Amino acid sequence: MKVKIVPGTNERLLQEVRGKVRDYLKDIVGDFVEMDGIFSFTYGSVTVNVEVVPWHSEDVLVKVFSYIAENVSLSEELMATLLEMNARLPLGAFALGMDNSVVFRYALAGANLNFNELLAAVYTVATVADSYDEFVKGYSAGMERRLD
């Protein structure tokens, strides 16, 4: 099957998937805040965010992400460590955000989003971000600790 991707925003699909995410999050986390199209909740010491954004005329992206450290000293060693960690993780990835922040993120196609996919994304981002936020902050502060 040949699929032609056409640029543009499918506003109906965007709203439909936001509604689906809202319903799924009620079952996954219970309490969350919805502001400016971003759903947020606290897990351990991090805030996890879910955002549905346009992708192309036939689909949207569901972005699940957490800022795990801000104003980080982005040393070559820290960046190499984050890349090594990305290679070990089965889902999601560490990324650099604005203002020298480190983010853990995961993106899904939204048109056929199901509960289990969103659950896996939310669980992965929440647990990885909460597990590594102190590590990244400590690494940035000069308290290097190697991963096993």
GROMACS .gro file of N, CA and C in nm:
model
  444
    1MET      N    1   0.083  -0.116   0.000
    1MET     CA    2   0.000   0.000   0.000
    1MET      C    3   0.089   0.124   0.000
    2LYS      N    4   0.061   0.215  -0.088
    2LYS     CA    5   0.136   0.340  -0.096
    2LYS      C    6   0.056   0.450  -0.027
    3VAL      N    7   0.119   0.517   0.068
    3VAL     CA    8   0.053   0.623   0.142
    3VAL      C    9   0.120   0.755   0.107
    4LYS      N   10   0.040   0.852   0.074
    4LYS     CA   11   0.093   0.985   0.045
    4LYS      C   12   0.069   1.073   0.166
    5ILE      N   13   0.176   1.126   0.220
    5ILE     CA   14   0.166   1.214   0.336
    5ILE      C   15   0.149   1.357   0.286
    6VAL      N   16   0.038   1.416   0.325
    6VAL     CA   17   0.005   1.552   0.282
    6VAL      C   18   0.020   1.645   0.401
    7PRO      N   19   0.098   1.751   0.386
    7PRO     CA   20   0.112   1.846   0.497
    7PRO      C   21  -0.022   1.907   0.534
    8GLY      N   22  -0.033   1.950   0.656
    8GLY     CA   23  -0.155   2.017   0.701
    8GLY      C   24  -0.198   1.965   0.837
    9THR      N   25  -0.297   2.033   0.893
    9THR     CA   26  -0.348   1.998   1.026
    9THR      C   27  -0.489   1.944   1.013
   10ASN      N   28  -0.513   1.831   1.073
   10ASN     CA   29  -0.645   1.771   1.078
   10ASN      C   30  -0.704   1.808   1.214
   11GLU      N   31  -0.775   1.919   1.218
   11GLU     CA   32  -0.827   1.972   1.345
   11GLU      C   33  -0.924   1.876   1.413
   12ARG      N   34  -1.007   1.808   1.335
   12ARG     CA   35  -1.101   1.710   1.391
   12ARG      C   36  -1.026   1.599   1.462
   13LEU      N   37  -0.923   1.545   1.396
   13LEU     CA   38  -0.844   1.437   1.455
   13LEU      C   39  -0.768   1.486   1.579
   14LEU      N   40  -0.718   1.607   1.572
   14LEU     CA   41  -0.646   1.666   1.686
   14LEU      C   42  -0.736   1.668   1.809
   15GLN      N   43  -0.859   1.715   1.794
   15GLN     CA   44  -0.953   1.722   1.906
   15GLN      C   45  -0.996   1.582   1.952
   16GLU      N   46  -1.015   1.492   1.857
   16GLU     CA   47  -1.055   1.354   1.889
   16GLU      C   48  -0.948   1.284   1.973
   17VAL      N   49  -0.822   1.298   1.933
   17VAL     CA   50  -0.713   1.232   2.005
   17VAL      C   51  -0.692   1.298   2.141
   18ARG      N   52  -0.707   1.429   2.150
   18ARG     CA   53  -0.697   1.495   2.281
   18ARG      C   54  -0.804   1.440   2.376
   19GLY      N   55  -0.923   1.418   2.326
   19GLY     CA   56  -1.029   1.360   2.408
   19GLY      C   57  -0.995   1.219   2.453
   20LYS      N   58  -0.939   1.141   2.362
   20LYS     CA   59  -0.899   1.004   2.394
   20LYS      C   60  -0.789   1.004   2.500
   21VAL      N   61  -0.690   1.092   2.484
   21VAL     CA   62  -0.581   1.103   2.581
   21VAL      C   63  -0.638   1.142   2.718
   22ARG      N   64  -0.728   1.239   2.720
   22ARG     CA   65  -0.790   1.283   2.845
   22ARG      C   66  -0.858   1.165   2.915
   23ASP      N   67  -0.935   1.088   2.840
   23ASP     CA   68  -1.006   0.973   2.898
   23ASP      C   69  -0.908   0.866   2.948
   24TYR      N   70  -0.807   0.837   2.867
   24TYR     CA   71  -0.709   0.735   2.907
   24TYR      C   72  -0.632   0.778   3.032
   25LEU      N   73  -0.594   0.906   3.039
   25LEU     CA   74  -0.518   0.953   3.154
   25LEU      C   75  -0.600   0.945   3.283
   26LYS      N   76  -0.731   0.961   3.273
   26LYS     CA   77  -0.815   0.946   3.392
   26LYS      C   78  -0.798   0.806   3.451
   27ASP      N   79  -0.787   0.706   3.363
   27ASP     CA   80  -0.769   0.568   3.409
   27ASP      C   81  -0.624   0.539   3.449
   28ILE      N   82  -0.529   0.603   3.384
   28ILE     CA   83  -0.388   0.575   3.410
   28ILE      C   84  -0.338   0.643   3.537
   29VAL      N   85  -0.364   0.773   3.550
   29VAL     CA   86  -0.309   0.848   3.663
   29VAL      C   87  -0.414   0.910   3.753
   30GLY      N   88  -0.536   0.914   3.709
   30GLY     CA   89  -0.641   0.976   3.790
   30GLY      C   90  -0.639   1.127   3.781
   31ASP      N   91  -0.560   1.190   3.868
   31ASP     CA   92  -0.555   1.337   3.872
   31ASP      C   93  -0.445   1.391   3.783
   32PHE      N   94  -0.482   1.489   3.704
   32PHE     CA   95  -0.386   1.560   3.619
   32PHE      C   96  -0.440   1.699   3.596
   33VAL      N   97  -0.353   1.786   3.549
   33VAL     CA   98  -0.390   1.923   3.515
   33VAL      C   99  -0.386   1.935   3.364
   34GLU      N  100  -0.484   2.002   3.308
   34GLU     CA  101  -0.485   2.029   3.164
   34GLU      C  102  -0.480   2.179   3.144
   35MET      N  103  -0.374   2.225   3.077
   35MET     CA  104  -0.358   2.368   3.052
   35MET      C  105  -0.294   2.390   2.916
   36ASP      N  106  -0.355   2.472   2.836
   36ASP     CA  107  -0.304   2.507   2.704
   36ASP      C  108  -0.274   2.382   2.620
   37GLY      N  109  -0.361   2.283   2.630
   37GLY     CA  110  -0.346   2.163   2.549
   37GLY      C  111  -0.243   2.064   2.598
   38ILE      N  112  -0.188   2.088   2.716
   38ILE     CA  113  -0.090   1.995   2.774
   38ILE      C  114  -0.148   1.936   2.902
   39PHE      N  115  -0.143   1.805   2.911
   39PHE     CA  116  -0.187   1.733   3.031
   39PHE      C  117  -0.064   1.708   3.116
   40SER      N  118  -0.069   1.739   3.245
   40SER     CA  119   0.047   1.723   3.332
   40SER      C  120   0.009   1.657   3.463
   41PHE      N  121   0.102   1.576   3.514
   41PHE     CA  122   0.084   1.515   3.645
   41PHE      C  123   0.220   1.491   3.707
   42THR      N  124   0.222   1.475   3.838
   42THR     CA  125   0.346   1.451   3.910
   42THR      C  126   0.363   1.302   3.934
   43TYR      N  127   0.486   1.256   3.912
   43TYR     CA  128   0.522   1.118   3.942
   43TYR      C  129   0.655   1.124   4.016
   44GLY      N  130   0.656   1.085   4.142
   44GLY     CA  131   0.780   1.094   4.220
   44GLY      C  132   0.827   1.238   4.225
   45SER      N  133   0.947   1.262   4.177
   45SER     CA  134   1.004   1.397   4.183
   45SER      C  135   0.998   1.470   4.049
   46VAL      N  136   0.923   1.417   3.951
   46VAL     CA  137   0.917   1.480   3.819
   46VAL      C  138   0.773   1.511   3.779
   47THR      N  139   0.760   1.600   3.683
   47THR     CA  140   0.632   1.629   3.621
   47THR      C  141   0.633   1.565   3.483
   48VAL      N  142   0.529   1.489   3.454
   48VAL     CA  143   0.515   1.424   3.324
   48VAL      C  144   0.409   1.501   3.245
   49ASN      N  145   0.438   1.527   3.119
   49ASN     CA  146   0.349   1.603   3.032
   49ASN      C  147   0.310   1.519   2.912
   50VAL      N  148   0.186   1.537   2.867
   50VAL     CA  149   0.137   1.472   2.746
   50VAL      C  150   0.075   1.581   2.660
   51GLU      N  151   0.119   1.587   2.535
   51GLU     CA  152   0.070   1.690   2.444
   51GLU      C  153   0.037   1.626   2.309
   52VAL      N  154  -0.077   1.664   2.253
   52VAL     CA  155  -0.117   1.617   2.122
   52VAL      C  156  -0.097   1.734   2.025
   53VAL      N  157  -0.015   1.711   1.923
   53VAL     CA  158   0.019   1.819   1.829
   53VAL      C  159  -0.002   1.773   1.685
   54PRO      N  160  -0.023   1.869   1.593
   54PRO     CA  161  -0.037   1.833   1.452
   54PRO      C  162   0.089   1.765   1.400
   55TRP      N  163   0.070   1.673   1.306
   55TRP     CA  164   0.181   1.607   1.240
   55TRP      C  165   0.167   1.624   1.089
   56HIS      N  166   0.063   1.566   1.033
   56HIS     CA  167   0.029   1.586   0.893
   56HIS      C  168  -0.122   1.570   0.878
   57SER      N  169  -0.174   1.579   0.758
   57SER     CA  170  -0.319   1.583   0.738
   57SER      C  171  -0.393   1.457   0.782
   58GLU      N  172  -0.322   1.346   0.798
   58GLU     CA  173  -0.386   1.220   0.833
   58GLU      C  174  -0.351   1.169   0.972
   59ASP      N  175  -0.268   1.244   1.046
   59ASP     CA  176  -0.229   1.195   1.178
   59ASP      C  177  -0.183   1.310   1.266
   60VAL      N  178  -0.175   1.282   1.394
   60VAL     CA  179  -0.122   1.374   1.495
   60VAL      C  180  -0.017   1.299   1.576
   61LEU      N  181   0.064   1.373   1.649
   61LEU     CA  182   0.162   1.312   1.740
   61LEU      C  183   0.116   1.328   1.884
   62VAL      N  184   0.136   1.224   1.962
   62VAL     CA  185   0.113   1.230   2.105
   62VAL      C  186   0.253   1.229   2.167
   63LYS      N  187   0.292   1.341   2.223
   63LYS     CA  188   0.424   1.356   2.283
   63LYS      C  189   0.412   1.342   2.434
   64VAL      N  190   0.489   1.249   2.490
   64VAL     CA  191   0.495   1.230   2.634
   64VAL      C  192   0.637   1.267   2.675
   65PHE      N  193   0.652   1.359   2.770
   65PHE     CA  194   0.786   1.407   2.803
   65PHE      C  195   0.793   1.458   2.946
   66SER      N  196   0.916   1.463   2.996
   66SER     CA  197   0.942   1.516   3.128
   66SER      C  198   1.076   1.589   3.127
   67TYR      N  199   1.077   1.712   3.176
   67TYR     CA  200   1.203   1.782   3.196
   67TYR      C  201   1.262   1.727   3.324
   68ILE      N  202   1.378   1.663   3.312
   68ILE     CA  203   1.434   1.600   3.431
   68ILE      C  204   1.541   1.683   3.499
   69ALA      N  205   1.598   1.778   3.426
   69ALA     CA  206   1.698   1.867   3.487
   69ALA      C  207   1.707   1.993   3.401
   70GLU      N  208   1.712   2.107   3.466
   70GLU     CA  209   1.722   2.235   3.395
   70GLU      C  210   1.853   2.303   3.431
   71ASN      N  211   1.895   2.393   3.344
   71ASN     CA  212   2.021   2.467   3.363
   71ASN      C  213   2.137   2.373   3.392
   72VAL      N  214   2.147   2.270   3.310
   72VAL     CA  215   2.249   2.167   3.326
   72VAL      C  216   2.378   2.212   3.259
   73SER      N  217   2.489   2.181   3.321
   73SER     CA  218   2.619   2.201   3.260
   73SER      C  219   2.638   2.087   3.160
   74LEU      N  220   2.625   2.118   3.033
   74LEU     CA  221   2.626   2.015   2.929
   74LEU      C  222   2.769   1.979   2.889
   75SER      N  223   2.831   1.901   2.973
   75SER     CA  224   2.967   1.857   2.944
   75SER      C  225   2.965   1.749   2.837
   76GLU      N  226   3.079   1.729   2.775
   76GLU     CA  227   3.093   1.623   2.676
   76GLU      C  228   3.065   1.487   2.739
   77GLU      N  229   3.111   1.469   2.863
   77GLU     CA  230   3.089   1.342   2.932
   77GLU      C  231   2.941   1.315   2.959
   78LEU      N  232   2.868   1.419   3.002
   78LEU     CA  233   2.726   1.401   3.027
   78LEU      C  234   2.652   1.368   2.897
   79MET      N  235   2.683   1.439   2.791
   79MET     CA  236   2.615   1.411   2.664
   79MET      C  237   2.647   1.271   2.613
   80ALA      N  238   2.771   1.228   2.628
   80ALA     CA  239   2.807   1.091   2.588
   80ALA      C  240   2.734   0.988   2.674
   81THR      N  241   2.721   1.016   2.803
   81THR     CA  242   2.649   0.925   2.892
   81THR      C  243   2.502   0.915   2.853
   82LEU      N  244   2.441   1.029   2.821
   82LEU     CA  245   2.300   1.027   2.780
   82LEU      C  246   2.281   0.948   2.650
   83LEU      N  247   2.374   0.962   2.559
   83LEU     CA  248   2.366   0.885   2.434
   83LEU      C  249   2.381   0.735   2.461
   84GLU      N  250   2.471   0.700   2.549
   84GLU     CA  251   2.487   0.558   2.586
   84GLU      C  252   2.360   0.505   2.651
   85MET      N  253   2.299   0.586   2.737
   85MET     CA  254   2.175   0.546   2.801
   85MET      C  255   2.064   0.528   2.697
   86ASN      N  256   2.058   0.616   2.598
   86ASN     CA  257   1.959   0.601   2.491
   86ASN      C  258   1.973   0.467   2.420
   87ALA      N  259   2.096   0.424   2.402
   87ALA     CA  260   2.120   0.296   2.333
   87ALA      C  261   2.071   0.178   2.416
   88ARG      N  262   2.067   0.192   2.548
   88ARG     CA  263   2.025   0.084   2.637
   88ARG      C  264   1.874   0.078   2.660
   89LEU      N  265   1.807   0.192   2.645
   89LEU     CA  266   1.664   0.199   2.674
   89LEU      C  267   1.583   0.147   2.556
   90PRO      N  268   1.484   0.061   2.583
   90PRO     CA  269   1.405   0.006   2.473
   90PRO      C  270   1.308   0.105   2.412
   91LEU      N  271   1.262   0.202   2.490
   91LEU     CA  272   1.163   0.300   2.444
   91LEU      C  273   1.199   0.438   2.497
   92GLY      N  274   1.171   0.541   2.419
   92GLY     CA  275   1.197   0.677   2.463
   92GLY      C  276   1.343   0.714   2.445
   93ALA      N  277   1.372   0.843   2.470
   93ALA     CA  278   1.509   0.891   2.454
   93ALA      C  279   1.532   1.017   2.535
   94PHE      N  280   1.655   1.033   2.581
   94PHE     CA  281   1.696   1.158   2.642
   94PHE      C  282   1.724   1.257   2.530
   95ALA      N  283   1.693   1.382   2.555
   95ALA     CA  284   1.716   1.487   2.457
   95ALA      C  285   1.755   1.615   2.529
   96LEU      N  286   1.812   1.707   2.455
   96LEU     CA  287   1.844   1.837   2.511
   96LEU      C  288   1.731   1.932   2.476
   97GLY      N  289   1.683   2.005   2.576
   97GLY     CA  290   1.577   2.102   2.555
   97GLY      C  291   1.631   2.242   2.559
   98MET      N  292   1.541   2.335   2.567
   98MET     CA  293   1.579   2.475   2.573
   98MET      C  294   1.651   2.505   2.704
   99ASP      N  295   1.732   2.608   2.702
   99ASP     CA  296   1.800   2.656   2.823
   99ASP      C  297   1.878   2.548   2.896
  100ASN      N  298   1.952   2.467   2.821
  100ASN     CA  299   2.036   2.363   2.881
  100ASN      C  300   1.958   2.270   2.973
  101SER      N  301   1.844   2.225   2.925
  101SER     CA  302   1.767   2.128   3.002
  101SER      C  303   1.781   1.990   2.940
  102VAL      N  304   1.760   1.889   3.023
  102VAL     CA  305   1.760   1.751   2.976
  102VAL      C  306   1.616   1.701   2.990
  103VAL      N  307   1.568   1.643   2.881
  103VAL     CA  308   1.431   1.596   2.872
  103VAL      C  309   1.433   1.447   2.842
  104PHE      N  310   1.336   1.373   2.896
  104PHE     CA  311   1.315   1.237   2.850
  104PHE      C  312   1.182   1.239   2.777
  105ARG      N  313   1.180   1.183   2.653
  105ARG     CA  314   1.062   1.197   2.571
  105ARG      C  315   1.030   1.070   2.495
  106TYR      N  316   0.906   1.064   2.451
  106TYR     CA  317   0.854   0.948   2.380
  106TYR      C  318   0.740   1.001   2.294
  107ALA      N  319   0.734   0.966   2.167
  107ALA     CA  320   0.627   1.015   2.079
  107ALA      C  321   0.557   0.898   2.012
  108LEU      N  322   0.426   0.913   1.996
  108LEU     CA  323   0.342   0.811   1.934
  108LEU      C  324   0.257   0.873   1.825
  109ALA      N  325   0.229   0.797   1.721
  109ALA     CA  326   0.129   0.839   1.623
  109ALA      C  327  -0.006   0.831   1.692
  110GLY      N  328  -0.092   0.929   1.670
  110GLY     CA  329  -0.215   0.936   1.745
  110GLY      C  330  -0.341   0.886   1.679
  111ALA      N  331  -0.344   0.874   1.547
  111ALA     CA  332  -0.469   0.841   1.478
  111ALA      C  333  -0.531   0.710   1.527
  112ASN      N  334  -0.448   0.612   1.557
  112ASN     CA  335  -0.496   0.482   1.604
  112ASN      C  336  -0.449   0.452   1.746
  113LEU      N  337  -0.428   0.555   1.824
  113LEU     CA  338  -0.380   0.540   1.960
  113LEU      C  339  -0.473   0.451   2.042
  114ASN      N  340  -0.413   0.358   2.116
  114ASN     CA  341  -0.495   0.278   2.207
  114ASN      C  342  -0.442   0.294   2.349
  115PHE      N  343  -0.519   0.244   2.442
  115PHE     CA  344  -0.488   0.259   2.584
  115PHE      C  345  -0.351   0.202   2.619
  116ASN      N  346  -0.321   0.082   2.572
  116ASN     CA  347  -0.194   0.017   2.607
  116ASN      C  348  -0.073   0.094   2.556
  117GLU      N  349  -0.084   0.155   2.438
  117GLU     CA  350   0.027   0.234   2.386
  117GLU      C  351   0.053   0.356   2.473
  118LEU      N  352  -0.055   0.427   2.509
  118LEU     CA  353  -0.036   0.545   2.593
  118LEU      C  354   0.013   0.504   2.731
  119LEU      N  355  -0.040   0.396   2.787
  119LEU     CA  356   0.006   0.346   2.917
  119LEU      C  357   0.156   0.318   2.914
  120ALA      N  358   0.204   0.251   2.810
  120ALA     CA  359   0.348   0.220   2.798
  120ALA      C  360   0.430   0.348   2.790
  121ALA      N  361   0.384   0.444   2.713
  121ALA     CA  362   0.457   0.570   2.699
  121ALA      C  363   0.462   0.647   2.830
  122VAL      N  364   0.347   0.659   2.896
  122VAL     CA  365   0.341   0.732   3.022
  122VAL      C  366   0.424   0.662   3.129
  123TYR      N  367   0.411   0.531   3.139
  123TYR     CA  368   0.486   0.455   3.238
  123TYR      C  369   0.637   0.468   3.213
  124THR      N  370   0.678   0.456   3.088
  124THR     CA  371   0.820   0.465   3.054
  124THR      C  372   0.876   0.602   3.088
  125VAL      N  373   0.810   0.709   3.044
  125VAL     CA  374   0.860   0.844   3.070
  125VAL      C  375   0.862   0.871   3.220
  126ALA      N  376   0.756   0.836   3.289
  126ALA     CA  377   0.749   0.865   3.433
  126ALA      C  378   0.859   0.792   3.510
  127THR      N  379   0.876   0.664   3.484
  127THR     CA  380   0.973   0.587   3.563
  127THR      C  381   1.117   0.621   3.526
  128VAL      N  382   1.145   0.640   3.398
  128VAL     CA  383   1.283   0.674   3.359
  128VAL      C  384   1.318   0.814   3.410
  129ALA      N  385   1.229   0.910   3.389
  129ALA     CA  386   1.258   1.047   3.435
  129ALA      C  387   1.278   1.051   3.586
  130ASP      N  388   1.192   0.983   3.660
  130ASP     CA  389   1.204   0.983   3.805
  130ASP      C  390   1.329   0.908   3.852
  131SER      N  391   1.370   0.807   3.778
  131SER     CA  392   1.488   0.729   3.815
  131SER      C  393   1.618   0.803   3.787
  132TYR      N  394   1.621   0.887   3.683
  132TYR     CA  395   1.747   0.947   3.640
  132TYR      C  396   1.759   1.097   3.665
  133ASP      N  397   1.656   1.162   3.719
  133ASP     CA  398   1.666   1.306   3.738
  133ASP      C  399   1.778   1.343   3.834
  134GLU      N  400   1.790   1.274   3.945
  134GLU     CA  401   1.897   1.305   4.041
  134GLU      C  402   2.034   1.271   3.983
  135PHE      N  403   2.041   1.165   3.906
  135PHE     CA  404   2.167   1.127   3.842
  135PHE      C  405   2.215   1.239   3.750
  136VAL      N  406   2.125   1.291   3.664
  136VAL     CA  407   2.164   1.396   3.570
  136VAL      C  408   2.199   1.524   3.644
  137LYS      N  409   2.121   1.559   3.745
  137LYS     CA  410   2.151   1.680   3.823
  137LYS      C  411   2.285   1.665   3.895
  138GLY      N  412   2.310   1.547   3.950
  138GLY     CA  413   2.437   1.522   4.019
  138GLY      C  414   2.554   1.522   3.923
  139TYR      N  415   2.535   1.464   3.808
  139TYR     CA  416   2.640   1.459   3.706
  139TYR      C  417   2.677   1.601   3.665
  140SER      N  418   2.573   1.681   3.645
  140SER     CA  419   2.594   1.820   3.605
  140SER      C  420   2.667   1.899   3.712
  141ALA      N  421   2.642   1.864   3.838
  141ALA     CA  422   2.705   1.936   3.950
  141ALA      C  423   2.845   1.885   3.980
  142GLY      N  424   2.893   1.789   3.899
  142GLY     CA  425   3.029   1.740   3.919
  142GLY      C  426   3.037   1.614   4.002
  143MET      N  427   2.925   1.559   4.040
  143MET     CA  428   2.923   1.435   4.119
  143MET      C  429   2.901   1.318   4.024
  144GLU      N  430   2.998   1.294   3.939
  144GLU     CA  431   2.984   1.190   3.837
  144GLU      C  432   2.965   1.053   3.901
  145ARG      N  433   2.867   0.983   3.850
  145ARG     CA  434   2.842   0.845   3.892
  145ARG      C  435   2.822   0.764   3.766
  146ARG      N  436   2.890   0.658   3.753
  146ARG     CA  437   2.877   0.574   3.634
  146ARG      C  438   2.761   0.477   3.649
  147LEU      N  439   2.698   0.450   3.539
  147LEU     CA  440   2.590   0.350   3.536
  147LEU      C  441   2.650   0.212   3.522
  148ASP      N  442   2.582   0.114   3.576
  148ASP     CA  443   2.626  -0.024   3.561
  148ASP      C  444   2.581  -0.077   3.426
   0.00000   0.00000   0.00000
